């Protein structure tokens, strides 16, 4: 009895220590971002602010606001489009398998793992040719295309759980390919869409390599602006922390309120699902 | 009767199959062009003399690759990637497994712990880099506390190489500065392995543990002899997914430390970005990208192949 109590205590202790370590960066971010300018010094990094001051948020927001908007213009259409295409592909690859469809799936899936450096130089030349370089639509195109493998994978695994009998009986009742998709698959896909949309939203919002190479200055998404903010020597680091929090806020909120779906997406990202 | 219906529907089903293929074609073509076609194009650039602002696609053979393998910076990158990958994967697995086992003990508040360990997964590597740059800053950050114990690591500013010996043009060994970057990356990615292991643990039938307990096995033995082997496929997936993340890592290091003095924290992703887009050495950049792709493919191709086989059975 007591031995198991001690065991439990030790388990809690380990978990609490790690939880504190994991939360330390958040503490520093919040504390620093709330300090008035004259309390911001590296020596006082860990101390609480004497008074709560939002001026660094105002400063960071003024710097990041246009880029936050860019990110929203990018993320919303890119997420919706890649989810829709993923649903179409997943439907075919799970319920309308044909000879070679598994091979096609593997060929698509490989695109999820490539280092994007290996397509970046042609991509930029291509975007210049079609006049989409340094535009948000250009970035949307890139994220839709390279989002296809993961959204296809997620929807394929999701649809694999819908019993084939449902599809078969609908077919016998005369429903066509599109009819089954519209009347059976789509209504059953709400959770799938939520999971995929959250995953794509988070990934595209947080993405940096495409953002920094395809856009410049006023077209840049927020992560590039944040990097610029922290890279510049003249910006106080309380502003950097406030900026980091602002830039992270949308995905953090999604995680806090829809964490269950986020984790499902995370698990679906491993191939076997 | 069912056969009759099948025959009646046969024509329609085959038409539906064509519609299905038509549904898939646009995405498939996009992937063929933008993934495979562009990789081919990058490969072509990597074999050219395009190390100038003005495109020059004249054939250079393997010149750029030979240059890289002799290059101090690229050799340092390969060394750093090796140590980063090994440390990163080992820590993500050990921490993820350990914490998931603790969380799986039916303790009160397990969901709070789970959420705390998982939330960094929702953040950008850029945010992580910006914050950890300060936390591991040698003059402040964690050293503020560590100095009471008389330890003041120089973290990512340390240029020492542990166990270093001359190999090629670099000192081969574990760069101390890499440890700092590994800590930040582990903080961010442990949630992934934790979630995977937790899902695996939840999937293990309680009756198996019961049976082992009946046979007199201790809790430790149950984990070692039964649970861990059952989690092996998950470990494989985690290793492969973490390996490919680590081999192509760019944003975290770019935001947190950059190349570092003597390139102690440089990686191929950062080198590729800087040489291509800041230096206009397109052919060199393309060669780095192709090497990165090959490194990732070593892990990914067998993985995809084996999961395809598993699908069919």
PDB file of N, CA and C in Angstrom, chain A residues 44-89:
ATOM      1  N   UNK A  44      17.369  40.622 -15.720  1.00  0.00           N
ATOM      2  CA  UNK A  44      16.045  40.438 -15.115  1.00  0.00           C
ATOM      3  C   UNK A  44      15.159  39.491 -15.905  1.00  0.00           C
ATOM      4  N   UNK A  45      15.779  38.686 -16.729  1.00  0.00           N
ATOM      5  CA  UNK A  45      15.016  37.824 -17.630  1.00  0.00           C
ATOM      6  C   UNK A  45      13.940  37.003 -16.918  1.00  0.00           C
ATOM      7  N   UNK A  46      14.268  36.511 -15.708  1.00  0.00           N
ATOM      8  CA  UNK A  46      13.365  35.560 -15.058  1.00  0.00           C
ATOM      9  C   UNK A  46      12.387  36.218 -14.093  1.00  0.00           C
ATOM     10  N   UNK A  47      12.593  37.488 -13.774  1.00  0.00           N
ATOM     11  CA  UNK A  47      11.745  38.107 -12.748  1.00  0.00           C
ATOM     12  C   UNK A  47      10.396  38.532 -13.331  1.00  0.00           C
ATOM     13  N   UNK A  48       9.415  38.568 -12.431  1.00  0.00           N
ATOM     14  CA  UNK A  48       8.096  39.012 -12.851  1.00  0.00           C
ATOM     15  C   UNK A  48       8.108  40.515 -13.086  1.00  0.00           C
ATOM     16  N   UNK A  49       7.255  41.008 -13.960  1.00  0.00           N
ATOM     17  CA  UNK A  49       7.200  42.451 -14.171  1.00  0.00           C
ATOM     18  C   UNK A  49       6.599  43.146 -12.938  1.00  0.00           C
ATOM     19  N   UNK A  50       7.055  44.368 -12.636  1.00  0.00           N
ATOM     20  CA  UNK A  50       6.501  45.100 -11.490  1.00  0.00           C
ATOM     21  C   UNK A  50       5.090  45.573 -11.805  1.00  0.00           C
ATOM     22  N   UNK A  51       4.845  45.877 -13.071  1.00  0.00           N
ATOM     23  CA  UNK A  51       3.495  46.230 -13.488  1.00  0.00           C
ATOM     24  C   UNK A  51       3.290  45.667 -14.888  1.00  0.00           C
ATOM     25  N   UNK A  52       2.031  45.350 -15.172  1.00  0.00           N
ATOM     26  CA  UNK A  52       1.777  44.763 -16.490  1.00  0.00           C
ATOM     27  C   UNK A  52       1.686  45.863 -17.533  1.00  0.00           C
ATOM     28  N   UNK A  53       2.459  45.661 -18.595  1.00  0.00           N
ATOM     29  CA  UNK A  53       2.573  46.706 -19.603  1.00  0.00           C
ATOM     30  C   UNK A  53       2.409  46.052 -20.977  1.00  0.00           C
ATOM     31  N   UNK A  54       1.445  46.568 -21.744  1.00  0.00           N
ATOM     32  CA  UNK A  54       1.178  45.936 -23.035  1.00  0.00           C
ATOM     33  C   UNK A  54       1.880  46.625 -24.197  1.00  0.00           C
ATOM     34  N   UNK A  55       2.785  47.542 -23.881  1.00  0.00           N
ATOM     35  CA  UNK A  55       3.345  48.340 -24.973  1.00  0.00           C
ATOM     36  C   UNK A  55       4.157  47.500 -25.949  1.00  0.00           C
ATOM     37  N   UNK A  56       4.791  46.420 -25.453  1.00  0.00           N
ATOM     38  CA  UNK A  56       5.546  45.614 -26.410  1.00  0.00           C
ATOM     39  C   UNK A  56       4.611  44.899 -27.374  1.00  0.00           C
ATOM     40  N   UNK A  57       3.398  44.564 -26.899  1.00  0.00           N
ATOM     41  CA  UNK A  57       2.430  43.966 -27.819  1.00  0.00           C
ATOM     42  C   UNK A  57       2.015  44.970 -28.880  1.00  0.00           C
ATOM     43  N   UNK A  58       1.791  46.207 -28.440  1.00  0.00           N
ATOM     44  CA  UNK A  58       1.417  47.241 -29.401  1.00  0.00           C
ATOM     45  C   UNK A  58       2.511  47.397 -30.447  1.00  0.00           C
ATOM     46  N   UNK A  59       3.743  47.432 -29.961  1.00  0.00           N
ATOM     47  CA  UNK A  59       4.881  47.586 -30.857  1.00  0.00           C
ATOM     48  C   UNK A  59       4.979  46.398 -31.830  1.00  0.00           C
ATOM     49  N   UNK A  60       4.898  45.176 -31.268  1.00  0.00           N
ATOM     50  CA  UNK A  60       5.008  43.978 -32.105  1.00  0.00           C
ATOM     51  C   UNK A  60       3.845  43.900 -33.081  1.00  0.00           C
ATOM     52  N   UNK A  61       2.665  44.253 -32.597  1.00  0.00           N
ATOM     53  CA  UNK A  61       1.495  44.158 -33.463  1.00  0.00           C
ATOM     54  C   UNK A  61       1.608  45.124 -34.630  1.00  0.00           C
ATOM     55  N   UNK A  62       2.112  46.324 -34.329  1.00  0.00           N
ATOM     56  CA  UNK A  62       2.280  47.316 -35.398  1.00  0.00           C
ATOM     57  C   UNK A  62       3.216  46.762 -36.479  1.00  0.00           C
ATOM     58  N   UNK A  63       4.261  46.058 -36.047  1.00  0.00           N
ATOM     59  CA  UNK A  63       5.210  45.487 -36.999  1.00  0.00           C
ATOM     60  C   UNK A  63       4.651  44.292 -37.761  1.00  0.00           C
ATOM     61  N   UNK A  64       3.874  43.474 -37.063  1.00  0.00           N
ATOM     62  CA  UNK A  64       3.492  42.186 -37.654  1.00  0.00           C
ATOM     63  C   UNK A  64       2.118  42.189 -38.311  1.00  0.00           C
ATOM     64  N   UNK A  65       1.293  43.216 -38.009  1.00  0.00           N
ATOM     65  CA  UNK A  65      -0.102  43.179 -38.472  1.00  0.00           C
ATOM     66  C   UNK A  65      -0.243  42.900 -39.970  1.00  0.00           C
ATOM     67  N   UNK A  66       0.501  43.604 -40.854  1.00  0.00           N
ATOM     68  CA  UNK A  66       0.315  43.316 -42.286  1.00  0.00           C
ATOM     69  C   UNK A  66       0.667  41.872 -42.612  1.00  0.00           C
ATOM     70  N   UNK A  67       1.690  41.353 -41.947  1.00  0.00           N
ATOM     71  CA  UNK A  67       2.109  39.979 -42.234  1.00  0.00           C
ATOM     72  C   UNK A  67       1.118  38.969 -41.675  1.00  0.00           C
ATOM     73  N   UNK A  68       0.503  39.311 -40.539  1.00  0.00           N
ATOM     74  CA  UNK A  68      -0.549  38.440 -40.015  1.00  0.00           C
ATOM     75  C   UNK A  68      -1.677  38.323 -41.036  1.00  0.00           C
ATOM     76  N   UNK A  69      -2.021  39.448 -41.651  1.00  0.00           N
ATOM     77  CA  UNK A  69      -3.065  39.419 -42.672  1.00  0.00           C
ATOM     78  C   UNK A  69      -2.619  38.554 -43.855  1.00  0.00           C
ATOM     79  N   UNK A  70      -1.367  38.734 -44.289  1.00  0.00           N
ATOM     80  CA  UNK A  70      -0.858  37.889 -45.379  1.00  0.00           C
ATOM     81  C   UNK A  70      -1.026  36.421 -45.051  1.00  0.00           C
ATOM     82  N   UNK A  71      -0.683  36.060 -43.810  1.00  0.00           N
ATOM     83  CA  UNK A  71      -0.793  34.654 -43.413  1.00  0.00           C
ATOM     84  C   UNK A  71      -2.232  34.171 -43.497  1.00  0.00           C
ATOM     85  N   UNK A  72      -3.160  35.029 -43.093  1.00  0.00           N
ATOM     86  CA  UNK A  72      -4.569  34.618 -43.150  1.00  0.00           C
ATOM     87  C   UNK A  72      -5.011  34.434 -44.601  1.00  0.00           C
ATOM     88  N   UNK A  73      -4.657  35.398 -45.475  1.00  0.00           N
ATOM     89  CA  UNK A  73      -5.004  35.266 -46.893  1.00  0.00           C
ATOM     90  C   UNK A  73      -4.394  34.018 -47.501  1.00  0.00           C
ATOM     91  N   UNK A  74      -3.247  33.613 -46.975  1.00  0.00           N
ATOM     92  CA  UNK A  74      -2.586  32.412 -47.490  1.00  0.00           C
ATOM     93  C   UNK A  74      -3.237  31.150 -46.954  1.00  0.00           C
ATOM     94  N   UNK A  75      -3.419  31.117 -45.629  1.00  0.00           N
ATOM     95  CA  UNK A  75      -3.772  29.869 -44.968  1.00  0.00           C
ATOM     96  C   UNK A  75      -5.192  29.423 -45.305  1.00  0.00           C
ATOM     97  N   UNK A  76      -6.131  30.357 -45.343  1.00  0.00           N
ATOM     98  CA  UNK A  76      -7.525  29.953 -45.525  1.00  0.00           C
ATOM     99  C   UNK A  76      -7.746  29.271 -46.881  1.00  0.00           C
ATOM    100  N   UNK A  77      -7.425  29.925 -48.001  1.00  0.00           N
ATOM    101  CA  UNK A  77      -7.657  29.217 -49.270  1.00  0.00           C
ATOM    102  C   UNK A  77      -6.783  27.984 -49.437  1.00  0.00           C
ATOM    103  N   UNK A  78      -5.533  28.056 -48.997  1.00  0.00           N
ATOM    104  CA  UNK A  78      -4.644  26.906 -49.190  1.00  0.00           C
ATOM    105  C   UNK A  78      -5.158  25.699 -48.421  1.00  0.00           C
ATOM    106  N   UNK A  79      -5.653  25.940 -47.207  1.00  0.00           N
ATOM    107  CA  UNK A  79      -6.185  24.840 -46.406  1.00  0.00           C
ATOM    108  C   UNK A  79      -7.418  24.235 -47.065  1.00  0.00           C
ATOM    109  N   UNK A  80      -8.357  25.101 -47.482  1.00  0.00           N
ATOM    110  CA  UNK A  80      -9.599  24.590 -48.057  1.00  0.00           C
ATOM    111  C   UNK A  80      -9.329  23.810 -49.335  1.00  0.00           C
ATOM    112  N   UNK A  81      -8.497  24.383 -50.214  1.00  0.00           N
ATOM    113  CA  UNK A  81      -8.231  23.717 -51.486  1.00  0.00           C
ATOM    114  C   UNK A  81      -7.524  22.384 -51.289  1.00  0.00           C
ATOM    115  N   UNK A  82      -6.509  22.368 -50.428  1.00  0.00           N
ATOM    116  CA  UNK A  82      -5.776  21.108 -50.286  1.00  0.00           C
ATOM    117  C   UNK A  82      -6.636  20.066 -49.590  1.00  0.00           C
ATOM    118  N   UNK A  83      -7.531  20.498 -48.710  1.00  0.00           N
ATOM    119  CA  UNK A  83      -8.423  19.529 -48.066  1.00  0.00           C
ATOM    120  C   UNK A  83      -9.391  18.941 -49.086  1.00  0.00           C
ATOM    121  N   UNK A  84      -9.931  19.803 -49.946  1.00  0.00           N
ATOM    122  CA  UNK A  84     -10.892  19.325 -50.937  1.00  0.00           C
ATOM    123  C   UNK A  84     -10.235  18.323 -51.889  1.00  0.00           C
ATOM    124  N   UNK A  85      -9.075  18.693 -52.411  1.00  0.00           N
ATOM    125  CA  UNK A  85      -8.381  17.780 -53.327  1.00  0.00           C
ATOM    126  C   UNK A  85      -8.016  16.485 -52.609  1.00  0.00           C
ATOM    127  N   UNK A  86      -7.593  16.597 -51.352  1.00  0.00           N
ATOM    128  CA  UNK A  86      -7.234  15.411 -50.586  1.00  0.00           C
ATOM    129  C   UNK A  86      -8.430  14.489 -50.409  1.00  0.00           C
ATOM    130  N   UNK A  87      -9.617  15.087 -50.188  1.00  0.00           N
ATOM    131  CA  UNK A  87     -10.822  14.276 -50.021  1.00  0.00           C
ATOM    132  C   UNK A  87     -11.131  13.528 -51.311  1.00  0.00           C
ATOM    133  N   UNK A  88     -11.010  14.225 -52.462  1.00  0.00           N
ATOM    134  CA  UNK A  88     -11.274  13.575 -53.740  1.00  0.00           C
ATOM    135  C   UNK A  88     -10.311  12.405 -53.961  1.00  0.00           C
ATOM    136  N   UNK A  89      -9.032  12.666 -53.746  1.00  0.00           N
ATOM    137  CA  UNK A  89      -8.043  11.603 -53.954  1.00  0.00           C
ATOM    138  C   UNK A  89      -8.260  10.453 -52.986  1.00  0.00           C
TER     139      UNK A  89
END
